[in-house]
mmCIF file with all atom_site columns, C-alpha atoms in Angstrom:
data_model
loop_
_atom_site.group_PDB
_atom_site.id
_atom_site.type_symbol
_atom_site.label_atom_id
_atom_site.label_alt_id
_atom_site.label_comp_id
_atom_site.label_asym_id
_atom_site.label_entity_id
_atom_site.label_seq_id
_atom_site.pdbx_PDB_ins_code
_atom_site.Cartn_x
_atom_site.Cartn_y
_atom_site.Cartn_z
_atom_site.occupancy
_atom_site.B_iso_or_equiv
_atom_site.pdbx_formal_charge
_atom_site.auth_seq_id
_atom_site.auth_comp_id
_atom_site.auth_asym_id
_atom_site.auth_atom_id
_atom_site.pdbx_PDB_model_num
ATOM 1   C CA . ALA A 1 1   ? 17.847  31.072 -9.995  1.00 78.00 ? 1   ALA A CA 1
ATOM 2   C CA . GLN A 1 2   ? 17.834  28.548 -7.164  1.00 86.00 ? 2   GLN A CA 1
ATOM 3   C CA . SER A 1 3   ? 16.894  24.949 -7.182  1.00 92.00 ? 3   SER A CA 1
ATOM 4   C CA . VAL A 1 4   ? 16.726  22.145 -4.642  1.00 95.00 ? 4   VAL A CA 1
ATOM 5   C CA . THR A 1 5   ? 17.034  18.409 -5.267  1.00 96.00 ? 5   THR A CA 1
ATOM 6   C CA . GLN A 1 6   ? 15.943  15.834 -2.773  1.00 97.00 ? 6   GLN A CA 1
ATOM 7   C CA . LEU A 1 7   ? 17.375  12.619 -4.104  1.00 91.00 ? 7   LEU A CA 1
ATOM 8   C CA . ASP A 1 8   ? 15.030  10.173 -2.474  1.00 94.00 ? 8   ASP A CA 1
ATOM 9   C CA . SER A 1 9   ? 11.207  10.468 -2.836  1.00 95.00 ? 9   SER A CA 1
ATOM 10  C CA . GLN A 1 10  ? 10.610  7.745  -0.195  1.00 96.00 ? 10  GLN A CA 1
ATOM 11  C CA . VAL A 1 11  ? 12.723  6.512  2.591   1.00 97.00 ? 11  VAL A CA 1
ATOM 12  C CA . PRO A 1 12  ? 11.406  3.438  4.655   1.00 97.00 ? 12  PRO A CA 1
ATOM 13  C CA . VAL A 1 13  ? 13.216  2.591  7.875   1.00 97.00 ? 13  VAL A CA 1
ATOM 14  C CA . PHE A 1 14  ? 12.702  0.533  10.994  1.00 97.00 ? 14  PHE A CA 1
ATOM 15  C CA . GLU A 1 15  ? 12.113  2.196  14.342  1.00 97.00 ? 15  GLU A CA 1
ATOM 16  C CA . GLU A 1 16  ? 15.362  3.070  16.242  1.00 97.00 ? 16  GLU A CA 1
ATOM 17  C CA . ALA A 1 17  ? 17.448  2.898  12.948  1.00 97.00 ? 17  ALA A CA 1
ATOM 18  C CA . PRO A 1 18  ? 19.512  5.882  11.763  1.00 97.00 ? 18  PRO A CA 1
ATOM 19  C CA . VAL A 1 19  ? 18.309  7.872  8.757   1.00 97.00 ? 19  VAL A CA 1
ATOM 20  C CA . GLU A 1 20  ? 19.669  10.441 6.376   1.00 97.00 ? 20  GLU A CA 1
ATOM 21  C CA . LEU A 1 21  ? 17.508  12.472 3.985   1.00 97.00 ? 21  LEU A CA 1
ATOM 22  C CA . ARG A 1 22  ? 19.582  13.976 1.287   1.00 97.00 ? 22  ARG A CA 1
ATOM 23  C CA . CYS A 1 23  ? 19.273  17.604 -0.112  1.00 97.00 ? 23  CYS A CA 1
ATOM 24  C CA . ASN A 1 24  ? 21.404  19.353 -2.636  1.00 97.00 ? 24  ASN A CA 1
ATOM 25  C CA . TYR A 1 25  ? 20.860  22.953 -3.875  1.00 94.00 ? 25  TYR A CA 1
ATOM 26  C CA . SER A 1 26  ? 22.155  25.163 -6.567  1.00 90.00 ? 26  SER A CA 1
ATOM 27  C CA . SER A 1 27  ? 22.465  28.926 -6.206  1.00 83.00 ? 27  SER A CA 1
ATOM 28  C CA . SER A 1 28  ? 24.658  31.646 -7.483  1.00 75.00 ? 28  SER A CA 1
ATOM 29  C CA . VAL A 1 29  ? 24.357  33.615 -4.252  1.00 78.00 ? 29  VAL A CA 1
ATOM 30  C CA . SER A 1 30  ? 24.758  32.977 -0.527  1.00 82.00 ? 30  SER A CA 1
ATOM 31  C CA . VAL A 1 31  ? 21.879  31.017 0.855   1.00 87.00 ? 31  VAL A CA 1
ATOM 32  C CA . TYR A 1 32  ? 19.752  30.285 3.940   1.00 91.00 ? 32  TYR A CA 1
ATOM 33  C CA . LEU A 1 33  ? 18.750  26.627 4.126   1.00 94.00 ? 33  LEU A CA 1
ATOM 34  C CA . PHE A 1 34  ? 15.683  25.072 5.779   1.00 95.00 ? 34  PHE A CA 1
ATOM 35  C CA . TRP A 1 35  ? 14.153  21.728 6.507   1.00 97.00 ? 35  TRP A CA 1
ATOM 36  C CA . TYR A 1 36  ? 10.377  21.717 6.872   1.00 96.00 ? 36  TYR A CA 1
ATOM 37  C CA . VAL A 1 37  ? 8.263   18.730 8.067   1.00 96.00 ? 37  VAL A CA 1
ATOM 38  C CA . GLN A 1 38  ? 4.598   18.031 7.073   1.00 93.00 ? 38  GLN A CA 1
ATOM 39  C CA . TYR A 1 39  ? 2.843   15.465 9.267   1.00 91.00 ? 39  TYR A CA 1
ATOM 40  C CA . PRO A 1 40  ? -0.236  13.811 7.797   1.00 84.00 ? 40  PRO A CA 1
ATOM 41  C CA . ASN A 1 41  ? -3.174  16.322 7.395   1.00 79.00 ? 41  ASN A CA 1
ATOM 42  C CA . GLN A 1 42  ? -1.185  19.092 8.980   1.00 84.00 ? 42  GLN A CA 1
ATOM 43  C CA . GLY A 1 43  ? 0.584   22.229 7.643   1.00 86.00 ? 43  GLY A CA 1
ATOM 44  C CA . LEU A 1 44  ? 4.292   22.813 7.112   1.00 93.00 ? 44  LEU A CA 1
ATOM 45  C CA . GLN A 1 45  ? 6.429   23.293 10.236  1.00 93.00 ? 45  GLN A CA 1
ATOM 46  C CA . LEU A 1 46  ? 9.932   24.488 10.373  1.00 94.00 ? 46  LEU A CA 1
ATOM 47  C CA . LEU A 1 47  ? 12.230  21.689 11.562  1.00 95.00 ? 47  LEU A CA 1
ATOM 48  C CA . LEU A 1 48  ? 15.610  23.474 11.543  1.00 94.00 ? 48  LEU A CA 1
ATOM 49  C CA . LYS A 1 49  ? 17.475  26.244 9.640   1.00 94.00 ? 49  LYS A CA 1
ATOM 50  C CA . TYR A 1 50  ? 20.880  27.356 8.719   1.00 93.00 ? 50  TYR A CA 1
ATOM 51  C CA . LEU A 1 51  ? 21.406  31.108 8.348   1.00 90.00 ? 51  LEU A CA 1
ATOM 52  C CA . SER A 1 52  ? 25.066  31.651 9.358   1.00 86.00 ? 52  SER A CA 1
ATOM 53  C CA . GLY A 1 53  ? 27.599  30.596 11.885  1.00 87.00 ? 53  GLY A CA 1
ATOM 54  C CA . SER A 1 54  ? 27.974  26.976 12.763  1.00 88.00 ? 54  SER A CA 1
ATOM 55  C CA . THR A 1 55  ? 27.337  24.678 9.856   1.00 89.00 ? 55  THR A CA 1
ATOM 56  C CA . LEU A 1 56  ? 25.794  22.037 12.056  1.00 92.00 ? 56  LEU A CA 1
ATOM 57  C CA . VAL A 1 57  ? 22.280  22.869 13.200  1.00 92.00 ? 57  VAL A CA 1
ATOM 58  C CA . GLU A 1 58  ? 19.941  20.811 15.386  1.00 91.00 ? 58  GLU A CA 1
ATOM 59  C CA . SER A 1 59  ? 16.331  20.552 16.132  1.00 91.00 ? 59  SER A CA 1
ATOM 60  C CA . ILE A 1 60  ? 14.612  20.102 19.438  1.00 85.00 ? 60  ILE A CA 1
ATOM 61  C CA . ASN A 1 61  ? 13.567  16.404 18.580  1.00 88.00 ? 61  ASN A CA 1
ATOM 62  C CA . GLY A 1 62  ? 16.927  15.012 17.662  1.00 94.00 ? 62  GLY A CA 1
ATOM 63  C CA . PHE A 1 63  ? 17.353  15.923 13.990  1.00 96.00 ? 63  PHE A CA 1
ATOM 64  C CA . GLU A 1 64  ? 20.512  17.634 12.685  1.00 97.00 ? 64  GLU A CA 1
ATOM 65  C CA . ALA A 1 65  ? 21.688  18.955 9.409   1.00 97.00 ? 65  ALA A CA 1
ATOM 66  C CA . GLU A 1 66  ? 25.029  20.074 8.225   1.00 95.00 ? 66  GLU A CA 1
ATOM 67  C CA . PHE A 1 67  ? 25.578  22.863 5.653   1.00 94.00 ? 67  PHE A CA 1
ATOM 68  C CA . ASN A 1 68  ? 28.370  21.846 3.228   1.00 93.00 ? 68  ASN A CA 1
ATOM 69  C CA . LYS A 1 69  ? 29.188  24.652 0.958   1.00 90.00 ? 69  LYS A CA 1
ATOM 70  C CA . SER A 1 70  ? 31.666  22.826 -1.225  1.00 91.00 ? 70  SER A CA 1
ATOM 71  C CA . GLN A 1 71  ? 29.202  20.010 -1.877  1.00 92.00 ? 71  GLN A CA 1
ATOM 72  C CA . THR A 1 72  ? 26.175  22.341 -1.915  1.00 93.00 ? 72  THR A CA 1
ATOM 73  C CA . SER A 1 73  ? 24.357  19.877 0.409   1.00 95.00 ? 73  SER A CA 1
ATOM 74  C CA . PHE A 1 74  ? 22.201  20.178 3.535   1.00 97.00 ? 74  PHE A CA 1
ATOM 75  C CA . HIS A 1 75  ? 21.440  16.553 4.483   1.00 97.00 ? 75  HIS A CA 1
ATOM 76  C CA . LEU A 1 76  ? 19.130  15.766 7.325   1.00 97.00 ? 76  LEU A CA 1
ATOM 77  C CA . ARG A 1 77  ? 20.085  13.084 9.768   1.00 97.00 ? 77  ARG A CA 1
ATOM 78  C CA . LYS A 1 78  ? 18.765  11.444 12.926  1.00 97.00 ? 78  LYS A CA 1
ATOM 79  C CA . PRO A 1 79  ? 20.646  8.666  14.783  1.00 97.00 ? 79  PRO A CA 1
ATOM 80  C CA . SER A 1 80  ? 17.473  6.841  15.985  1.00 97.00 ? 80  SER A CA 1
ATOM 81  C CA . VAL A 1 81  ? 14.064  7.390  14.529  1.00 97.00 ? 81  VAL A CA 1
ATOM 82  C CA . HIS A 1 82  ? 10.629  6.914  16.088  1.00 96.00 ? 82  HIS A CA 1
ATOM 83  C CA . ILE A 1 83  ? 7.269   5.939  14.664  1.00 96.00 ? 83  ILE A CA 1
ATOM 84  C CA . SER A 1 84  ? 6.150   9.537  15.313  1.00 95.00 ? 84  SER A CA 1
ATOM 85  C CA . ASP A 1 85  ? 8.777   10.811 12.842  1.00 96.00 ? 85  ASP A CA 1
ATOM 86  C CA . THR A 1 86  ? 6.762   9.440  9.888   1.00 96.00 ? 86  THR A CA 1
ATOM 87  C CA . ALA A 1 87  ? 6.071   12.492 7.753   1.00 96.00 ? 87  ALA A CA 1
ATOM 88  C CA . GLU A 1 88  ? 7.023   14.257 4.535   1.00 96.00 ? 88  GLU A CA 1
ATOM 89  C CA . TYR A 1 89  ? 10.214  16.336 4.893   1.00 97.00 ? 89  TYR A CA 1
ATOM 90  C CA . PHE A 1 90  ? 10.979  19.284 2.582   1.00 97.00 ? 90  PHE A CA 1
ATOM 91  C CA . CYS A 1 91  ? 14.331  20.905 2.080   1.00 97.00 ? 91  CYS A CA 1
ATOM 92  C CA . ALA A 1 92  ? 14.137  24.626 1.039   1.00 96.00 ? 92  ALA A CA 1
ATOM 93  C CA . VAL A 1 93  ? 16.489  27.423 0.086   1.00 93.00 ? 93  VAL A CA 1
ATOM 94  C CA . SER A 1 94  ? 16.213  31.213 0.004   1.00 89.00 ? 94  SER A CA 1
ATOM 95  C CA . GLY A 1 95  ? 18.798  33.844 -0.786  1.00 81.00 ? 95  GLY A CA 1
ATOM 96  C CA . GLY A 1 96  ? 21.038  34.681 2.078   1.00 71.00 ? 96  GLY A CA 1
ATOM 97  C CA . SER A 1 97  ? 22.200  38.007 3.460   1.00 66.00 ? 97  SER A CA 1
ATOM 98  C CA . GLY A 1 98  ? 22.412  40.589 0.632   1.00 58.00 ? 98  GLY A CA 1
ATOM 99  C CA . GLY A 1 99  ? 20.454  38.418 -1.782  1.00 55.00 ? 99  GLY A CA 1
ATOM 100 C CA . SER A 1 100 ? 16.882  37.960 -2.721  1.00 61.00 ? 100 SER A CA 1
ATOM 101 C CA . ASN A 1 101 ? 16.061  36.322 0.559   1.00 68.00 ? 101 ASN A CA 1
ATOM 102 C CA . TYR A 1 102 ? 12.387  36.601 0.806   1.00 82.00 ? 102 TYR A CA 1
ATOM 103 C CA . LYS A 1 103 ? 10.994  33.590 -1.039  1.00 89.00 ? 103 LYS A CA 1
ATOM 104 C CA . LEU A 1 104 ? 11.586  29.875 -0.535  1.00 93.00 ? 104 LEU A CA 1
ATOM 105 C CA . THR A 1 105 ? 12.417  27.394 -3.265  1.00 94.00 ? 105 THR A CA 1
ATOM 106 C CA . PHE A 1 106 ? 11.470  23.809 -2.129  1.00 96.00 ? 106 PHE A CA 1
ATOM 107 C CA . GLY A 1 107 ? 12.480  20.394 -3.108  1.00 96.00 ? 107 GLY A CA 1
ATOM 108 C CA . LYS A 1 108 ? 9.931   17.741 -4.032  1.00 96.00 ? 108 LYS A CA 1
ATOM 109 C CA . GLY A 1 109 ? 9.938   16.201 -0.559  1.00 97.00 ? 109 GLY A CA 1
ATOM 110 C CA . THR A 1 110 ? 10.916  12.925 0.981   1.00 97.00 ? 110 THR A CA 1
ATOM 111 C CA . LEU A 1 111 ? 8.382   10.754 2.641   1.00 97.00 ? 111 LEU A CA 1
ATOM 112 C CA . LEU A 1 112 ? 9.893   9.152  5.666   1.00 97.00 ? 112 LEU A CA 1
ATOM 113 C CA . THR A 1 113 ? 8.053   6.038  6.830   1.00 97.00 ? 113 THR A CA 1
ATOM 114 C CA . VAL A 1 114 ? 9.115   4.560  10.093  1.00 97.00 ? 114 VAL A CA 1
ATOM 115 C CA . ASN A 1 115 ? 8.008   0.985  10.627  1.00 96.00 ? 115 ASN A CA 1
ATOM 116 C CA . PRO A 1 116 ? 7.896   -1.076 13.885  1.00 95.00 ? 116 PRO A CA 1
ATOM 117 C CA . GLY B 2 1   ? -5.123  33.370 16.848  1.00 54.00 ? 1   GLY B CA 1
ATOM 118 C CA . ALA B 2 2   ? -1.490  32.344 17.290  1.00 78.00 ? 2   ALA B CA 1
ATOM 119 C CA . GLY B 2 3   ? -0.843  31.023 13.839  1.00 91.00 ? 3   GLY B CA 1
ATOM 120 C CA . VAL B 2 4   ? -1.693  31.626 10.142  1.00 94.00 ? 4   VAL B CA 1
ATOM 121 C CA . SER B 2 5   ? -5.232  30.604 9.289   1.00 95.00 ? 5   SER B CA 1
ATOM 122 C CA . GLN B 2 6   ? -6.765  29.885 5.974   1.00 96.00 ? 6   GLN B CA 1
ATOM 123 C CA . SER B 2 7   ? -10.284 29.484 4.749   1.00 96.00 ? 7   SER B CA 1
ATOM 124 C CA . PRO B 2 8   ? -11.977 27.515 3.405   1.00 96.00 ? 8   PRO B CA 1
ATOM 125 C CA . ARG B 2 9   ? -9.897  24.375 4.226   1.00 95.00 ? 9   ARG B CA 1
ATOM 126 C CA . TYR B 2 10  ? -11.376 22.541 1.249   1.00 97.00 ? 10  TYR B CA 1
ATOM 127 C CA . LYS B 2 11  ? -13.021 23.928 -1.916  1.00 97.00 ? 11  LYS B CA 1
ATOM 128 C CA . VAL B 2 12  ? -14.568 22.028 -4.821  1.00 98.00 ? 12  VAL B CA 1
ATOM 129 C CA . ALA B 2 13  ? -15.163 24.072 -7.863  1.00 97.00 ? 13  ALA B CA 1
ATOM 130 C CA . LYS B 2 14  ? -16.599 23.339 -11.352 1.00 97.00 ? 14  LYS B CA 1
ATOM 131 C CA . ARG B 2 15  ? -14.335 24.164 -14.170 1.00 97.00 ? 15  ARG B CA 1
ATOM 132 C CA . GLY B 2 16  ? -14.858 27.793 -15.196 1.00 97.00 ? 16  GLY B CA 1
ATOM 133 C CA . GLN B 2 17  ? -15.973 28.898 -11.780 1.00 97.00 ? 17  GLN B CA 1
ATOM 134 C CA . ASP B 2 18  ? -14.246 31.707 -9.892  1.00 98.00 ? 18  ASP B CA 1
ATOM 135 C CA . VAL B 2 19  ? -12.887 31.015 -6.371  1.00 98.00 ? 19  VAL B CA 1
ATOM 136 C CA . ALA B 2 20  ? -11.433 33.158 -3.578  1.00 98.00 ? 20  ALA B CA 1
ATOM 137 C CA . LEU B 2 21  ? -9.122  31.844 -0.864  1.00 98.00 ? 21  LEU B CA 1
ATOM 138 C CA . ARG B 2 22  ? -8.542  33.723 2.311   1.00 98.00 ? 22  ARG B CA 1
ATOM 139 C CA . CYS B 2 23  ? -5.468  34.059 4.513   1.00 97.00 ? 23  CYS B CA 1
ATOM 140 C CA . ASP B 2 24  ? -5.421  35.483 8.054   1.00 96.00 ? 24  ASP B CA 1
ATOM 141 C CA . PRO B 2 25  ? -1.764  36.181 8.944   1.00 95.00 ? 25  PRO B CA 1
ATOM 142 C CA . ILE B 2 26  ? -0.078  36.234 12.278  1.00 93.00 ? 26  ILE B CA 1
ATOM 143 C CA . SER B 2 27  ? -0.733  39.695 13.721  1.00 90.00 ? 27  SER B CA 1
ATOM 144 C CA . GLY B 2 28  ? 2.092   42.134 13.069  1.00 88.00 ? 28  GLY B CA 1
ATOM 145 C CA . HIS B 2 29  ? 3.805   40.062 10.372  1.00 91.00 ? 29  HIS B CA 1
ATOM 146 C CA . VAL B 2 30  ? 4.546   42.390 7.540   1.00 92.00 ? 30  VAL B CA 1
ATOM 147 C CA . SER B 2 31  ? 5.566   39.777 4.948   1.00 94.00 ? 31  SER B CA 1
ATOM 148 C CA . LEU B 2 32  ? 3.037   37.483 3.401   1.00 96.00 ? 32  LEU B CA 1
ATOM 149 C CA . PHE B 2 33  ? 3.499   34.763 0.821   1.00 97.00 ? 33  PHE B CA 1
ATOM 150 C CA . TRP B 2 34  ? 1.292   32.470 -1.280  1.00 98.00 ? 34  TRP B CA 1
ATOM 151 C CA . TYR B 2 35  ? 2.527   29.060 -2.539  1.00 98.00 ? 35  TYR B CA 1
ATOM 152 C CA . GLN B 2 36  ? 0.929   26.425 -4.611  1.00 98.00 ? 36  GLN B CA 1
ATOM 153 C CA . GLN B 2 37  ? 1.535   22.793 -3.796  1.00 95.00 ? 37  GLN B CA 1
ATOM 154 C CA . ALA B 2 38  ? 0.509   20.224 -6.448  1.00 95.00 ? 38  ALA B CA 1
ATOM 155 C CA . LEU B 2 39  ? 0.041   16.598 -5.533  1.00 91.00 ? 39  LEU B CA 1
ATOM 156 C CA . GLY B 2 40  ? 3.421   14.949 -4.845  1.00 88.00 ? 40  GLY B CA 1
ATOM 157 C CA . GLN B 2 41  ? 5.375   18.174 -5.205  1.00 91.00 ? 41  GLN B CA 1
ATOM 158 C CA . GLY B 2 42  ? 6.911   20.733 -2.994  1.00 93.00 ? 42  GLY B CA 1
ATOM 159 C CA . PRO B 2 43  ? 5.326   24.180 -2.635  1.00 96.00 ? 43  PRO B CA 1
ATOM 160 C CA . GLU B 2 44  ? 6.037   26.626 -5.404  1.00 96.00 ? 44  GLU B CA 1
ATOM 161 C CA . PHE B 2 45  ? 6.200   30.444 -4.868  1.00 96.00 ? 45  PHE B CA 1
ATOM 162 C CA . LEU B 2 46  ? 3.224   32.461 -6.216  1.00 97.00 ? 46  LEU B CA 1
ATOM 163 C CA . THR B 2 47  ? 3.488   35.898 -4.841  1.00 97.00 ? 47  THR B CA 1
ATOM 164 C CA . TYR B 2 48  ? 4.851   38.054 -2.015  1.00 95.00 ? 48  TYR B CA 1
ATOM 165 C CA . PHE B 2 49  ? 3.482   41.106 -0.142  1.00 95.00 ? 49  PHE B CA 1
ATOM 166 C CA . GLN B 2 50  ? 5.107   43.476 2.178   1.00 94.00 ? 50  GLN B CA 1
ATOM 167 C CA . ASN B 2 51  ? 2.283   45.161 4.033   1.00 94.00 ? 51  ASN B CA 1
ATOM 168 C CA . GLU B 2 52  ? -0.229  46.060 1.308   1.00 95.00 ? 52  GLU B CA 1
ATOM 169 C CA . ALA B 2 53  ? 2.340   46.266 -1.456  1.00 95.00 ? 53  ALA B CA 1
ATOM 170 C CA . GLN B 2 54  ? 2.663   43.280 -3.849  1.00 96.00 ? 54  GLN B CA 1
ATOM 171 C CA . LEU B 2 55  ? 6.369   43.285 -4.400  1.00 94.00 ? 55  LEU B CA 1
ATOM 172 C CA . ASP B 2 56  ? 6.705   40.115 -6.455  1.00 93.00 ? 56  ASP B CA 1
ATOM 173 C CA . LYS B 2 57  ? 4.042   38.233 -8.433  1.00 94.00 ? 57  LYS B CA 1
ATOM 174 C CA . SER B 2 58  ? 6.450   36.348 -10.733 1.00 93.00 ? 58  SER B CA 1
ATOM 175 C CA . GLY B 2 59  ? 5.151   32.932 -9.647  1.00 95.00 ? 59  GLY B CA 1
ATOM 176 C CA . LEU B 2 60  ? 1.515   33.496 -10.554 1.00 97.00 ? 60  LEU B CA 1
ATOM 177 C CA . PRO B 2 61  ? 0.905   31.020 -13.445 1.00 95.00 ? 61  PRO B CA 1
ATOM 178 C CA . SER B 2 62  ? -1.466  33.050 -15.543 1.00 94.00 ? 62  SER B CA 1
ATOM 179 C CA . ASP B 2 63  ? -3.494  36.218 -15.549 1.00 95.00 ? 63  ASP B CA 1
ATOM 180 C CA . ARG B 2 64  ? -6.423  34.275 -14.045 1.00 97.00 ? 64  ARG B CA 1
ATOM 181 C CA . PHE B 2 65  ? -4.578  34.369 -10.769 1.00 98.00 ? 65  PHE B CA 1
ATOM 182 C CA . PHE B 2 66  ? -4.889  37.503 -8.691  1.00 97.00 ? 66  PHE B CA 1
ATOM 183 C CA . ALA B 2 67  ? -3.927  38.323 -5.104  1.00 98.00 ? 67  ALA B CA 1
ATOM 184 C CA . GLU B 2 68  ? -4.476  41.263 -2.917  1.00 97.00 ? 68  GLU B CA 1
ATOM 185 C CA . ARG B 2 69  ? -3.942  42.464 0.689   1.00 96.00 ? 69  ARG B CA 1
ATOM 186 C CA . PRO B 2 70  ? -5.686  45.800 0.691   1.00 95.00 ? 70  PRO B CA 1
ATOM 187 C CA . GLU B 2 71  ? -5.067  46.792 4.391   1.00 92.00 ? 71  GLU B CA 1
ATOM 188 C CA . GLY B 2 72  ? -1.835  44.994 4.908   1.00 90.00 ? 72  GLY B CA 1
ATOM 189 C CA . SER B 2 73  ? -3.379  42.188 6.939   1.00 93.00 ? 73  SER B CA 1
ATOM 190 C CA . VAL B 2 74  ? -5.817  39.656 5.532   1.00 96.00 ? 74  VAL B CA 1
ATOM 191 C CA . SER B 2 75  ? -4.973  38.538 1.951   1.00 98.00 ? 75  SER B CA 1
ATOM 192 C CA . THR B 2 76  ? -7.163  36.944 -0.694  1.00 98.00 ? 76  THR B CA 1
ATOM 193 C CA . LEU B 2 77  ? -5.993  34.790 -3.645  1.00 98.00 ? 77  LEU B CA 1
ATOM 194 C CA . LYS B 2 78  ? -8.501  34.759 -6.438  1.00 98.00 ? 78  LYS B CA 1
ATOM 195 C CA . ILE B 2 79  ? -8.541  32.377 -9.393  1.00 98.00 ? 79  ILE B CA 1
ATOM 196 C CA . GLN B 2 80  ? -10.816 33.195 -12.173 1.00 98.00 ? 80  GLN B CA 1
ATOM 197 C CA . ARG B 2 81  ? -12.255 30.630 -14.653 1.00 97.00 ? 81  ARG B CA 1
ATOM 198 C CA . THR B 2 82  ? -10.745 27.655 -12.833 1.00 97.00 ? 82  THR B CA 1
ATOM 199 C CA . GLN B 2 83  ? -9.198  24.887 -14.843 1.00 97.00 ? 83  GLN B CA 1
ATOM 200 C CA . GLN B 2 84  ? -8.425  21.296 -13.767 1.00 96.00 ? 84  GLN B CA 1
ATOM 201 C CA . GLU B 2 85  ? -4.710  22.072 -13.592 1.00 96.00 ? 85  GLU B CA 1
ATOM 202 C CA . ASP B 2 86  ? -5.387  24.601 -10.805 1.00 97.00 ? 86  ASP B CA 1
ATOM 203 C CA . SER B 2 87  ? -6.168  21.732 -8.459  1.00 97.00 ? 87  SER B CA 1
ATOM 204 C CA . ALA B 2 88  ? -3.646  21.947 -5.686  1.00 97.00 ? 88  ALA B CA 1
ATOM 205 C CA . VAL B 2 89  ? -3.120  22.990 -2.053  1.00 96.00 ? 89  VAL B CA 1
ATOM 206 C CA . TYR B 2 90  ? -2.717  26.740 -1.683  1.00 98.00 ? 90  TYR B CA 1
ATOM 207 C CA . LEU B 2 91  ? -0.551  27.670 1.224   1.00 97.00 ? 91  LEU B CA 1
ATOM 208 C CA . CYS B 2 92  ? -0.261  31.054 2.823   1.00 97.00 ? 92  CYS B CA 1
ATOM 209 C CA . ALA B 2 93  ? 2.782   31.977 4.986   1.00 96.00 ? 93  ALA B CA 1
ATOM 210 C CA . THR B 2 94  ? 4.045   34.929 6.932   1.00 95.00 ? 94  THR B CA 1
ATOM 211 C CA . ARG B 2 95  ? 7.617   35.768 7.787   1.00 92.00 ? 95  ARG B CA 1
ATOM 212 C CA . LEU B 2 96  ? 9.520   36.891 10.834  1.00 87.00 ? 96  LEU B CA 1
ATOM 213 C CA . ASP B 2 97  ? 13.336  36.959 11.228  1.00 83.00 ? 97  ASP B CA 1
ATOM 214 C CA . ASN B 2 98  ? 13.912  34.774 8.193   1.00 83.00 ? 98  ASN B CA 1
ATOM 215 C CA . GLU B 2 99  ? 11.452  32.087 9.268   1.00 87.00 ? 99  GLU B CA 1
ATOM 216 C CA . GLN B 2 100 ? 8.194   31.555 7.309   1.00 91.00 ? 100 GLN B CA 1
ATOM 217 C CA . PHE B 2 101 ? 5.163   30.313 9.259   1.00 93.00 ? 101 PHE B CA 1
ATOM 218 C CA . PHE B 2 102 ? 2.694   28.414 7.119   1.00 95.00 ? 102 PHE B CA 1
ATOM 219 C CA . GLY B 2 103 ? -1.030  28.018 7.379   1.00 94.00 ? 103 GLY B CA 1
ATOM 220 C CA . PRO B 2 104 ? -2.821  24.655 6.969   1.00 93.00 ? 104 PRO B CA 1
ATOM 221 C CA . GLY B 2 105 ? -3.679  25.391 3.349   1.00 95.00 ? 105 GLY B CA 1
ATOM 222 C CA . THR B 2 106 ? -6.687  25.297 1.133   1.00 97.00 ? 106 THR B CA 1
ATOM 223 C CA . ARG B 2 107 ? -7.117  22.262 -0.938  1.00 96.00 ? 107 ARG B CA 1
ATOM 224 C CA . LEU B 2 108 ? -8.834  23.150 -4.168  1.00 98.00 ? 108 LEU B CA 1
ATOM 225 C CA . THR B 2 109 ? -10.234 20.605 -6.393  1.00 98.00 ? 109 THR B CA 1
ATOM 226 C CA . VAL B 2 110 ? -11.478 21.593 -9.841  1.00 97.00 ? 110 VAL B CA 1
ATOM 227 C CA . LEU B 2 111 ? -13.861 19.139 -11.443 1.00 96.00 ? 111 LEU B CA 1
#
């Protein structure tokens, strides 16, 4: 069985400050890792994903996440946030290549609030 | 349409009533998923289809929940004799190349 822990339920920050949203997972098999974002009154959108290869992955809007196998973590970072980044962020895991990789297991989410 | 669509977007049901939630997937996507998202929680897996075959229904919380996808396209999640604990957002997603694309969800409120 897989599980995901998002250590912070809420993260308030000021505009242009750096932010890190933490995510730890547990799994007995290889994994694929994802960050989804949910803006107010909208559906879940994929922000970035790790499937294989480089452990550092980036999104088009300046977020990045690093897969750390030894620490079983996939923390999300952004060096300078904008008001428009205010949203709920979900970390998710599925089984990787050769595993049961069809369903996602989500964390409880972290509400990022960017204040002016 | 270009994305996954769901209807209705909002549903209010009286306890004991049956409800049916519809998902229109992205055309050509073979894999379809249903998730349940309770207030303040992350989505939780309910069931998975590959074309019309329901390959995994391990997440369905009780035998009051039933899902089908008879022609391998549109899917319906049915909840019989709704209870208050069924109140949640029900999300449909389809998958391509290890990425899942989510619909906007149906918010079900059981009074």
